[in-house]
Amino acid sequence: MELNELLAKAEDRLSKIHPTLADKARQLIAKAHEEGIDLVVTQGLRTIAEQNALYAQGRTAPGKIVTKAKGGSSYHNFGLAFDIAVRKENGEIDWDSTKLYSRVGQLGKSIGLEWGGDFKSIRDTPHFQLTFGLTLSQLRAGKRPSGSTVTSDEAAVVELGAKGELITDTQAKLTSLGFNCGTVDGIAGAKTIEAIKAFQKANGLDVDGIAGTKTLAKLAELIDAKAKAVEVKPAEPAKVEPAKVEDAKPMPKVTSLGDKYSVQVKAKVATGVYKNADISEKTKTLKAGTVFSVYGYTPAAWAVPGGFVQMKDVEPVAVTLKTGGLNPSMEAEFRTFLKSIGLEGALNLAKGGNPSATITASGLDLVKVRKFLDEKGWYYK
């Protein structure tokens, strides 16, 4: 087959992966063609849902097991990998020629690609990738190489059996909006999936129990709207005679955290939720041990959707943040900042490898640390 025909056949799949990787794939096809080897691209971007469907094959779905990677555990899911196959003269695919795939692997490595034939666990000779130095955990946390064609939202999916920070955050938001997930534990079990379905049905979304881009965006929208409603809550019309208005007490000022800097707290005791910022007009009681998100605060209370809880009744949930690429000057600046907010000595440096550090904080200290890192533009997860 002519080179231009091979390139044309590959273009649909190559157009969905990282542009730099796509260019290298075209170079590989051209180099192989010069040696009489015709290549076709069999896989480019594979979505999270497609990856999970592939993982289910041979497990919960018919077929033979073909991958050990769940959704988010393959560079394909982030547009940073592609697979090839050798095409015979008669148009059929040759999957068996060890010699040809080894030669193609060497050609790929010569132009800077990582070859699956070098993998230690399962050799994958049709596979090539370009990681840009990013690990899968960094990609799952939302970090992307410059020019990436896959956004964080496209990789963010909450479905049955998934675990991690995204699950915890989603459970907390659903709980705050009145959709029962059970325990907020970072594990998407049956109750979490039922809560997602109920939320989707209530908001006119496709009811599939999988929280993807649209569902997560709607969750964030409603949480943010509730936080703003608390922040700018208008005063109710006075029901007293004008002469008595002077006796009314001003409400404590509420500082909004919004959705981005919301924090989680855990009820130490049976905790009352109050209608007003001065902790008046109790509306309901949360059980001891309930974990939930707060989106604002006063000097003595946390603001939650629909009301306020007393700070003394809850304890902030600690979160460990991990930074990447922390050089000596950044470390010194970070330590100075931490000392200024009373967290001196909280920074733990990783030994060896890429300079990084971890810090554990909770409540408003966690908010301050996140804002500092965001203002500096430093990577963390």
mmCIF file of C-alpha atoms in Angstrom:
data_model
loop_
_atom_site.group_PDB
_atom_site.id
_atom_site.type_symbol
_atom_site.label_atom_id
_atom_site.label_comp_id
_atom_site.label_asym_id
_atom_site.label_seq_id
_atom_site.Cartn_x
_atom_site.Cartn_y
_atom_site.Cartn_z
ATOM 1 C CA MET A 1 0.000 0.000 0.000
ATOM 2 C CA GLU A 2 1.210 3.533 -0.747
ATOM 3 C CA LEU A 3 2.475 5.622 2.190
ATOM 4 C CA ASN A 4 -0.157 8.333 1.695
ATOM 5 C CA GLU A 5 -2.889 5.673 1.914
ATOM 6 C CA LEU A 6 -1.459 4.285 5.168
ATOM 7 C CA LEU A 7 -1.269 7.781 6.667
ATOM 8 C CA ALA A 8 -4.813 8.576 5.562
ATOM 9 C CA LYS A 9 -6.154 5.386 7.164
ATOM 10 C CA ALA A 10 -4.404 6.269 10.441
ATOM 11 C CA GLU A 11 -5.508 9.898 10.614
ATOM 12 C CA ASP A 12 -8.856 9.408 12.362
ATOM 13 C CA ARG A 13 -7.230 7.712 15.369
ATOM 14 C CA LEU A 14 -4.136 9.936 15.359
ATOM 15 C CA SER A 15 -6.260 13.118 15.406
ATOM 16 C CA LYS A 16 -7.509 12.262 18.908
ATOM 17 C CA ILE A 17 -4.136 11.773 20.626
ATOM 18 C CA HIS A 18 -1.512 14.321 21.706
ATOM 19 C CA PRO A 19 -0.223 16.231 18.631
ATOM 20 C CA THR A 20 3.435 15.472 19.405
ATOM 21 C CA LEU A 21 2.676 11.762 19.741
ATOM 22 C CA ALA A 22 0.601 11.836 16.536
ATOM 23 C CA ASP A 23 3.552 13.333 14.635
ATOM 24 C CA LYS A 24 5.854 10.597 15.929
ATOM 25 C CA ALA A 25 3.301 7.965 14.898
ATOM 26 C CA ARG A 26 3.341 9.344 11.343
ATOM 27 C CA GLN A 27 7.159 9.268 11.389
ATOM 28 C CA LEU A 28 7.062 5.640 12.539
ATOM 29 C CA ILE A 29 4.655 4.661 9.739
ATOM 30 C CA ALA A 30 6.941 6.377 7.189
ATOM 31 C CA LYS A 31 10.139 4.777 8.539
ATOM 32 C CA ALA A 32 8.587 1.318 8.548
ATOM 33 C CA HIS A 33 7.265 1.828 5.016
ATOM 34 C CA GLU A 34 10.803 2.625 3.825
ATOM 35 C CA GLU A 35 11.771 -0.861 5.022
ATOM 36 C CA GLY A 36 8.814 -2.521 3.340
ATOM 37 C CA ILE A 37 6.676 -2.807 6.492
ATOM 38 C CA ASP A 38 3.121 -1.459 6.238
ATOM 39 C CA LEU A 39 1.602 -0.344 9.548
ATOM 40 C CA VAL A 40 -1.987 0.407 10.512
ATOM 41 C CA VAL A 41 -2.992 2.196 13.720
ATOM 42 C CA THR A 42 -5.442 0.000 15.624
ATOM 43 C CA GLN A 43 -5.923 2.125 18.747
ATOM 44 C CA GLY A 44 -5.384 5.733 19.778
ATOM 45 C CA LEU A 45 -7.408 7.460 22.486
ATOM 46 C CA ARG A 46 -9.422 5.008 24.573
ATOM 47 C CA THR A 47 -11.938 6.665 26.901
ATOM 48 C CA ILE A 48 -12.348 5.722 30.554
ATOM 49 C CA ALA A 49 -15.645 4.002 29.769
ATOM 50 C CA GLU A 50 -14.075 2.072 26.880
ATOM 51 C CA GLN A 51 -11.155 1.040 29.107
ATOM 52 C CA ASN A 52 -13.501 -0.255 31.794
ATOM 53 C CA ALA A 53 -15.513 -2.167 29.191
ATOM 54 C CA LEU A 54 -12.278 -3.727 27.948
ATOM 55 C CA TYR A 55 -11.290 -4.585 31.534
ATOM 56 C CA ALA A 56 -14.683 -6.233 32.112
ATOM 57 C CA GLN A 57 -14.083 -8.582 29.165
ATOM 58 C CA GLY A 58 -13.380 -12.052 30.519
ATOM 59 C CA ARG A 59 -14.376 -10.953 34.019
ATOM 60 C CA THR A 60 -17.948 -9.663 34.191
ATOM 61 C CA ALA A 61 -18.538 -9.680 30.429
ATOM 62 C CA PRO A 62 -18.105 -12.393 27.764
ATOM 63 C CA GLY A 63 -14.741 -12.803 26.063
ATOM 64 C CA LYS A 64 -11.099 -13.325 26.876
ATOM 65 C CA ILE A 65 -9.121 -11.184 29.362
ATOM 66 C CA VAL A 66 -7.054 -8.746 27.322
ATOM 67 C CA THR A 67 -5.963 -6.109 29.863
ATOM 68 C CA LYS A 68 -5.098 -5.682 33.528
ATOM 69 C CA ALA A 69 -5.756 -1.925 33.381
ATOM 70 C CA LYS A 70 -8.985 -0.399 34.697
ATOM 71 C CA GLY A 71 -10.175 3.015 33.510
ATOM 72 C CA GLY A 72 -7.537 5.670 34.198
ATOM 73 C CA SER A 73 -4.738 3.083 34.402
ATOM 74 C CA SER A 74 -3.638 3.242 30.767
ATOM 75 C CA TYR A 75 -1.849 6.010 28.888
ATOM 76 C CA HIS A 76 -4.403 5.415 26.126
ATOM 77 C CA ASN A 77 -6.994 7.035 28.430
ATOM 78 C CA PHE A 78 -5.099 10.332 28.294
ATOM 79 C CA GLY A 79 -4.277 10.402 24.571
ATOM 80 C CA LEU A 80 -0.632 9.525 25.196
ATOM 81 C CA ALA A 81 -0.461 6.077 23.540
ATOM 82 C CA PHE A 82 -1.273 4.297 20.301
ATOM 83 C CA ASP A 83 -1.168 0.696 19.047
ATOM 84 C CA ILE A 84 -0.086 -0.533 15.609
ATOM 85 C CA ALA A 85 -0.389 -3.719 13.590
ATOM 86 C CA VAL A 86 1.645 -5.034 10.670
ATOM 87 C CA ARG A 87 -0.388 -5.288 7.458
ATOM 88 C CA LYS A 88 0.296 -8.137 5.038
ATOM 89 C CA GLU A 89 0.301 -7.667 1.260
ATOM 90 C CA ASN A 90 -3.135 -9.285 1.017
ATOM 91 C CA GLY A 91 -4.568 -6.744 3.491
ATOM 92 C CA GLU A 92 -4.773 -9.134 6.456
ATOM 93 C CA ILE A 93 -3.152 -8.320 9.805
ATOM 94 C CA ASP A 94 0.004 -10.174 10.843
ATOM 95 C CA TRP A 95 -0.056 -10.485 14.643
ATOM 96 C CA ASP A 96 2.572 -13.222 14.854
ATOM 97 C CA SER A 97 5.792 -11.928 13.298
ATOM 98 C CA THR A 98 8.059 -11.382 16.294
ATOM 99 C CA LYS A 99 10.836 -10.225 13.957
ATOM 100 C CA LEU A 100 8.734 -7.503 12.293
ATOM 101 C CA TYR A 101 7.272 -6.160 15.556
ATOM 102 C CA SER A 102 10.735 -6.110 17.120
ATOM 103 C CA ARG A 103 12.051 -4.111 14.160
ATOM 104 C CA VAL A 104 9.135 -1.654 14.383
ATOM 105 C CA GLY A 105 9.808 -1.361 18.112
ATOM 106 C CA GLN A 106 13.427 -0.364 17.435
ATOM 107 C CA LEU A 107 12.295 2.198 14.855
ATOM 108 C CA GLY A 108 9.861 3.689 17.360
ATOM 109 C CA LYS A 109 12.509 3.947 20.053
ATOM 110 C CA SER A 110 14.862 5.647 17.574
ATOM 111 C CA ILE A 111 12.447 8.594 17.318
ATOM 112 C CA GLY A 112 11.865 8.894 21.071
ATOM 113 C CA LEU A 113 8.844 6.642 21.636
ATOM 114 C CA GLU A 114 8.494 4.224 24.558
ATOM 115 C CA TRP A 115 7.823 0.698 23.258
ATOM 116 C CA GLY A 116 5.541 -1.824 24.938
ATOM 117 C CA GLY A 117 7.914 -4.600 23.960
ATOM 118 C CA ASP A 118 10.204 -3.358 26.747
ATOM 119 C CA PHE A 119 7.508 -3.667 29.442
ATOM 120 C CA LYS A 120 8.587 -6.022 32.229
ATOM 121 C CA SER A 121 5.173 -7.257 33.364
ATOM 122 C CA ILE A 122 3.313 -7.908 30.094
ATOM 123 C CA ARG A 123 5.174 -7.328 26.819
ATOM 124 C CA ASP A 124 2.919 -5.375 24.463
ATOM 125 C CA THR A 125 4.787 -5.219 21.151
ATOM 126 C CA PRO A 126 2.107 -3.274 19.203
ATOM 127 C CA HIS A 127 2.066 -0.529 21.869
ATOM 128 C CA PHE A 128 3.865 2.845 21.812
ATOM 129 C CA GLN A 129 3.532 5.769 24.215
ATOM 130 C CA LEU A 130 4.925 9.181 25.107
ATOM 131 C CA THR A 131 4.464 9.997 28.807
ATOM 132 C CA PHE A 132 6.155 13.435 28.941
ATOM 133 C CA GLY A 133 7.567 12.322 32.308
ATOM 134 C CA LEU A 134 4.107 12.085 33.890
ATOM 135 C CA THR A 135 2.949 9.107 35.934
ATOM 136 C CA LEU A 136 -0.560 7.703 35.660
ATOM 137 C CA SER A 137 -1.341 8.934 39.185
ATOM 138 C CA GLN A 138 -0.382 12.482 38.134
ATOM 139 C CA LEU A 139 -2.575 12.195 35.042
ATOM 140 C CA ARG A 140 -5.503 10.882 37.098
ATOM 141 C CA ALA A 141 -5.023 13.858 39.431
ATOM 142 C CA GLY A 142 -5.526 16.200 36.468
ATOM 143 C CA LYS A 143 -1.975 17.095 35.382
ATOM 144 C CA ARG A 144 -1.513 17.260 31.598
ATOM 145 C CA PRO A 145 1.416 17.898 29.227
ATOM 146 C CA SER A 146 1.295 21.131 27.232
ATOM 147 C CA GLY A 147 -0.883 20.751 24.158
ATOM 148 C CA SER A 148 -2.872 17.848 25.577
ATOM 149 C CA THR A 149 -6.066 16.976 23.724
ATOM 150 C CA VAL A 150 -7.625 15.270 26.760
ATOM 151 C CA THR A 151 -8.888 17.437 29.626
ATOM 152 C CA SER A 152 -9.160 16.530 33.301
ATOM 153 C CA ASP A 153 -12.949 16.360 32.974
ATOM 154 C CA GLU A 154 -12.725 13.744 30.219
ATOM 155 C CA ALA A 155 -10.752 11.497 32.561
ATOM 156 C CA ALA A 156 -12.919 12.170 35.614
ATOM 157 C CA VAL A 157 -15.449 9.345 36.025
ATOM 158 C CA VAL A 158 -17.155 7.981 39.122
ATOM 159 C CA GLU A 159 -18.545 4.483 38.667
ATOM 160 C CA LEU A 160 -19.117 1.282 40.609
ATOM 161 C CA GLY A 161 -15.949 0.030 42.292
ATOM 162 C CA ALA A 162 -13.887 3.185 41.703
ATOM 163 C CA LYS A 163 -11.820 4.562 44.583
ATOM 164 C CA GLY A 164 -9.966 7.766 45.422
ATOM 165 C CA GLU A 165 -10.261 11.480 46.184
ATOM 166 C CA LEU A 166 -12.683 12.131 43.313
ATOM 167 C CA ILE A 167 -15.065 9.545 44.803
ATOM 168 C CA THR A 168 -14.806 11.115 48.285
ATOM 169 C CA ASP A 169 -15.503 14.577 46.887
ATOM 170 C CA THR A 170 -18.475 13.348 44.841
ATOM 171 C CA GLN A 171 -19.959 11.490 47.814
ATOM 172 C CA ALA A 172 -19.617 14.580 50.013
ATOM 173 C CA LYS A 173 -21.334 16.791 47.428
ATOM 174 C CA LEU A 174 -24.175 14.330 46.888
ATOM 175 C CA THR A 175 -24.681 14.056 50.650
ATOM 176 C CA SER A 176 -24.742 17.853 51.022
ATOM 177 C CA LEU A 177 -27.417 18.058 48.330
ATOM 178 C CA GLY A 178 -29.584 15.469 50.081
ATOM 179 C CA PHE A 179 -28.701 12.348 48.087
ATOM 180 C CA ASN A 180 -27.812 9.482 50.445
ATOM 181 C CA CYS A 181 -24.469 7.825 49.618
ATOM 182 C CA GLY A 182 -24.067 6.082 52.944
ATOM 183 C CA THR A 183 -20.588 6.549 54.412
ATOM 184 C CA VAL A 184 -18.297 9.061 52.693
ATOM 185 C CA ASP A 185 -15.367 6.668 52.331
ATOM 186 C CA GLY A 186 -13.919 7.229 48.844
ATOM 187 C CA ILE A 187 -15.291 3.921 47.522
ATOM 188 C CA ALA A 188 -18.070 3.951 44.920
ATOM 189 C CA GLY A 189 -20.348 1.198 46.214
ATOM 190 C CA ALA A 190 -23.971 0.398 45.449
ATOM 191 C CA LYS A 191 -25.335 3.263 47.608
ATOM 192 C CA THR A 192 -23.110 5.788 45.840
ATOM 193 C CA ILE A 193 -24.283 4.574 42.430
ATOM 194 C CA GLU A 194 -27.944 4.773 43.514
ATOM 195 C CA ALA A 195 -27.348 8.328 44.778
ATOM 196 C CA ILE A 196 -25.759 9.261 41.429
ATOM 197 C CA LYS A 197 -28.764 7.843 39.567
ATOM 198 C CA ALA A 198 -31.191 9.752 41.807
ATOM 199 C CA PHE A 199 -29.209 12.958 41.257
ATOM 200 C CA GLN A 200 -29.119 12.422 37.489
ATOM 201 C CA LYS A 201 -32.876 11.776 37.370
ATOM 202 C CA ALA A 202 -33.617 14.876 39.470
ATOM 203 C CA ASN A 203 -31.511 17.062 37.166
ATOM 204 C CA GLY A 204 -32.582 15.785 33.748
ATOM 205 C CA LEU A 205 -29.327 13.930 33.019
ATOM 206 C CA ASP A 206 -28.856 10.497 31.469
ATOM 207 C CA VAL A 207 -29.531 8.031 34.310
ATOM 208 C CA ASP A 208 -26.653 5.564 34.008
ATOM 209 C CA GLY A 209 -25.097 5.670 37.488
ATOM 210 C CA ILE A 210 -21.776 6.899 36.047
ATOM 211 C CA ALA A 211 -20.751 10.410 37.044
ATOM 212 C CA GLY A 212 -18.843 11.729 34.044
ATOM 213 C CA THR A 213 -18.248 15.250 32.753
ATOM 214 C CA LYS A 214 -21.881 16.428 32.713
ATOM 215 C CA THR A 215 -22.867 14.928 36.065
ATOM 216 C CA LEU A 216 -19.771 16.200 37.893
ATOM 217 C CA ALA A 217 -20.213 19.650 36.338
ATOM 218 C CA LYS A 218 -23.856 19.784 37.488
ATOM 219 C CA LEU A 219 -22.825 18.732 41.001
ATOM 220 C CA ALA A 220 -20.224 21.509 41.138
ATOM 221 C CA GLU A 221 -22.735 24.040 39.773
ATOM 222 C CA LEU A 222 -25.356 23.258 42.430
ATOM 223 C CA ILE A 223 -22.852 23.198 45.290
ATOM 224 C CA ASP A 224 -21.426 26.557 44.189
ATOM 225 C CA ALA A 225 -24.929 28.025 43.897
ATOM 226 C CA LYS A 226 -25.769 26.939 47.443
ATOM 227 C CA ALA A 227 -22.520 28.383 48.787
ATOM 228 C CA LYS A 228 -23.223 31.730 47.125
ATOM 229 C CA ALA A 229 -26.785 31.691 48.443
ATOM 230 C CA VAL A 230 -25.385 31.346 51.971
ATOM 231 C CA GLU A 231 -22.886 34.152 51.387
ATOM 232 C CA VAL A 232 -25.377 36.702 50.039
ATOM 233 C CA LYS A 233 -28.467 35.567 51.925
ATOM 234 C CA PRO A 234 -30.867 38.534 52.041
ATOM 235 C CA ALA A 235 -32.282 39.652 55.356
ATOM 236 C CA GLU A 236 -35.844 38.526 55.979
ATOM 237 C CA PRO A 237 -38.502 41.271 56.211
ATOM 238 C CA ALA A 238 -38.802 42.585 59.744
ATOM 239 C CA LYS A 239 -41.920 41.454 61.562
ATOM 240 C CA VAL A 240 -41.610 43.931 64.409
ATOM 241 C CA GLU A 241 -42.661 47.490 64.895
ATOM 242 C CA PRO A 242 -40.173 50.084 63.556
ATOM 243 C CA ALA A 243 -39.337 51.183 67.071
ATOM 244 C CA LYS A 244 -38.028 47.689 67.909
ATOM 245 C CA VAL A 245 -35.733 47.265 64.872
ATOM 246 C CA GLU A 246 -32.857 48.705 66.897
ATOM 247 C CA ASP A 247 -32.993 45.593 69.089
ATOM 248 C CA ALA A 248 -32.162 43.257 66.145
ATOM 249 C CA LYS A 249 -28.677 41.697 66.304
ATOM 250 C CA PRO A 250 -26.458 41.857 63.183
ATOM 251 C CA MET A 251 -25.592 38.435 61.763
ATOM 252 C CA PRO A 252 -21.934 37.317 61.790
ATOM 253 C CA LYS A 253 -20.195 37.838 58.451
ATOM 254 C CA VAL A 254 -19.871 34.649 56.355
ATOM 255 C CA THR A 255 -16.664 34.118 54.362
ATOM 256 C CA SER A 256 -17.278 31.869 51.352
ATOM 257 C CA LEU A 257 -14.843 29.094 50.389
ATOM 258 C CA GLY A 258 -16.761 28.167 47.261
ATOM 259 C CA ASP A 259 -16.497 24.733 45.685
ATOM 260 C CA LYS A 260 -12.758 24.845 44.959
ATOM 261 C CA TYR A 261 -11.626 25.337 48.556
ATOM 262 C CA SER A 262 -14.379 23.487 50.384
ATOM 263 C CA VAL A 263 -13.166 21.255 53.214
ATOM 264 C CA GLN A 264 -14.585 18.225 54.934
ATOM 265 C CA VAL A 265 -15.458 17.923 58.607
ATOM 266 C CA LYS A 266 -16.701 15.075 60.800
ATOM 267 C CA ALA A 267 -19.376 15.447 63.462
ATOM 268 C CA LYS A 268 -17.887 14.687 66.900
ATOM 269 C CA VAL A 269 -21.338 14.586 68.495
ATOM 270 C CA ALA A 270 -24.943 14.778 67.343
ATOM 271 C CA THR A 271 -24.623 18.098 65.514
ATOM 272 C CA GLY A 272 -27.345 20.648 64.996
ATOM 273 C CA VAL A 273 -27.761 22.458 61.679
ATOM 274 C CA TYR A 274 -29.020 26.003 62.186
ATOM 275 C CA LYS A 275 -30.823 28.314 59.801
ATOM 276 C CA ASN A 276 -28.904 31.478 60.704
ATOM 277 C CA ALA A 277 -25.243 32.430 61.089
ATOM 278 C CA ASP A 278 -25.785 33.326 64.757
ATOM 279 C CA ILE A 279 -26.677 29.646 65.398
ATOM 280 C CA SER A 280 -30.386 30.215 65.795
ATOM 281 C CA GLU A 281 -33.418 28.319 64.476
ATOM 282 C CA LYS A 282 -32.247 24.720 64.463
ATOM 283 C CA THR A 283 -33.547 22.818 61.392
ATOM 284 C CA LYS A 284 -32.113 19.295 61.796
ATOM 285 C CA THR A 285 -29.512 17.161 63.561
ATOM 286 C CA LEU A 286 -26.653 15.201 61.961
ATOM 287 C CA LYS A 287 -25.537 11.931 63.514
ATOM 288 C CA ALA A 288 -22.168 11.737 65.274
ATOM 289 C CA GLY A 289 -19.557 10.481 62.795
ATOM 290 C CA THR A 290 -21.218 12.058 59.738
ATOM 291 C CA VAL A 291 -18.637 13.408 57.272
ATOM 292 C CA PHE A 292 -19.711 16.355 55.130
ATOM 293 C CA SER A 293 -18.313 19.325 53.189
ATOM 294 C CA VAL A 294 -18.459 22.953 54.304
ATOM 295 C CA TYR A 295 -18.285 25.900 51.930
ATOM 296 C CA GLY A 296 -17.866 28.946 54.169
ATOM 297 C CA TYR A 297 -17.350 30.046 57.772
ATOM 298 C CA THR A 298 -17.873 32.642 60.495
ATOM 299 C CA PRO A 299 -15.639 33.055 63.583
ATOM 300 C CA ALA A 300 -17.536 30.239 65.333
ATOM 301 C CA ALA A 301 -19.457 28.298 62.696
ATOM 302 C CA TRP A 302 -19.073 26.452 59.409
ATOM 303 C CA ALA A 303 -21.485 27.227 56.566
ATOM 304 C CA VAL A 304 -23.120 24.222 54.910
ATOM 305 C CA PRO A 305 -25.765 24.154 52.176
ATOM 306 C CA GLY A 306 -28.953 25.288 53.903
ATOM 307 C CA GLY A 307 -27.457 26.417 57.212
ATOM 308 C CA PHE A 308 -24.625 26.435 59.740
ATOM 309 C CA VAL A 309 -22.984 24.068 62.249
ATOM 310 C CA GLN A 310 -20.921 25.057 65.254
ATOM 311 C CA MET A 311 -17.169 24.579 64.828
ATOM 312 C CA LYS A 312 -16.914 23.104 68.319
ATOM 313 C CA ASP A 313 -19.220 20.226 67.335
ATOM 314 C CA VAL A 314 -17.089 18.985 64.436
ATOM 315 C CA GLU A 315 -13.468 18.180 63.641
ATOM 316 C CA PRO A 316 -11.828 18.981 60.277
ATOM 317 C CA VAL A 317 -10.781 15.937 58.241
ATOM 318 C CA ALA A 318 -7.037 15.895 57.576
ATOM 319 C CA VAL A 319 -5.859 15.723 53.956
ATOM 320 C CA THR A 320 -2.335 14.962 52.726
ATOM 321 C CA LEU A 321 -1.164 17.008 49.730
ATOM 322 C CA LYS A 322 1.816 15.979 47.604
ATOM 323 C CA THR A 323 3.841 18.461 45.583
ATOM 324 C CA GLY A 324 6.073 17.768 42.585
ATOM 325 C CA GLY A 325 9.288 19.411 41.368
ATOM 326 C CA LEU A 326 10.028 21.183 44.672
ATOM 327 C CA ASN A 327 13.493 22.714 44.275
ATOM 328 C CA PRO A 328 15.522 24.116 47.245
ATOM 329 C CA SER A 329 14.363 27.728 46.817
ATOM 330 C CA MET A 330 10.716 26.611 46.549
ATOM 331 C CA GLU A 331 11.161 24.480 49.653
ATOM 332 C CA ALA A 332 12.565 27.440 51.609
ATOM 333 C CA GLU A 333 9.688 29.678 50.505
ATOM 334 C CA PHE A 334 7.150 27.001 51.376
ATOM 335 C CA ARG A 335 8.638 26.499 54.860
ATOM 336 C CA THR A 336 8.554 30.256 55.509
ATOM 337 C CA PHE A 337 4.875 30.342 54.574
ATOM 338 C CA LEU A 338 4.044 27.317 56.739
ATOM 339 C CA LYS A 339 5.786 28.913 59.705
ATOM 340 C CA SER A 340 3.687 32.051 59.226
ATOM 341 C CA ILE A 341 0.450 30.047 59.592
ATOM 342 C CA GLY A 342 1.671 27.898 62.464
ATOM 343 C CA LEU A 343 2.454 24.708 60.528
ATOM 344 C CA GLU A 344 6.228 24.823 60.961
ATOM 345 C CA GLY A 345 7.760 21.368 60.540
ATOM 346 C CA ALA A 346 4.735 19.946 58.699
ATOM 347 C CA LEU A 347 6.572 19.604 55.382
ATOM 348 C CA ASN A 348 8.041 16.137 54.702
ATOM 349 C CA LEU A 349 10.537 15.813 51.864
ATOM 350 C CA ALA A 350 10.678 12.672 49.712
ATOM 351 C CA LYS A 351 14.084 11.009 49.461
ATOM 352 C CA GLY A 352 15.496 10.490 45.997
ATOM 353 C CA GLY A 353 13.815 10.763 42.606
ATOM 354 C CA ASN A 354 11.868 13.815 41.525
ATOM 355 C CA PRO A 355 12.071 16.466 44.323
ATOM 356 C CA SER A 356 8.699 16.404 46.082
ATOM 357 C CA ALA A 357 7.158 16.779 49.504
ATOM 358 C CA THR A 358 4.000 15.981 51.425
ATOM 359 C CA ILE A 359 2.068 18.048 53.932
ATOM 360 C CA THR A 360 -0.955 17.100 56.001
ATOM 361 C CA ALA A 361 -3.409 19.811 56.995
ATOM 362 C CA SER A 362 -7.088 20.271 57.749
ATOM 363 C CA GLY A 363 -9.743 22.953 58.000
ATOM 364 C CA LEU A 364 -8.706 26.523 57.293
ATOM 365 C CA ASP A 365 -5.020 25.543 57.397
ATOM 366 C CA LEU A 366 -5.703 23.260 54.421
ATOM 367 C CA VAL A 367 -7.457 26.121 52.606
ATOM 368 C CA LYS A 368 -4.471 28.434 53.204
ATOM 369 C CA VAL A 369 -1.986 25.838 51.936
ATOM 370 C CA ARG A 370 -4.017 25.149 48.781
ATOM 371 C CA LYS A 371 -4.403 28.850 48.032
ATOM 372 C CA PHE A 372 -0.655 29.379 48.503
ATOM 373 C CA LEU A 373 0.196 26.553 46.082
ATOM 374 C CA ASP A 374 -2.377 27.780 43.544
ATOM 375 C CA GLU A 375 -1.070 31.360 43.701
ATOM 376 C CA LYS A 376 2.454 30.074 43.110
ATOM 377 C CA GLY A 377 1.281 27.828 40.292
ATOM 378 C CA TRP A 378 3.032 24.843 41.875
ATOM 379 C CA TYR A 379 1.784 21.344 41.100
ATOM 380 C CA TYR A 380 0.114 19.383 43.881
ATOM 381 C CA LYS A 381 -2.486 16.669 44.271
#
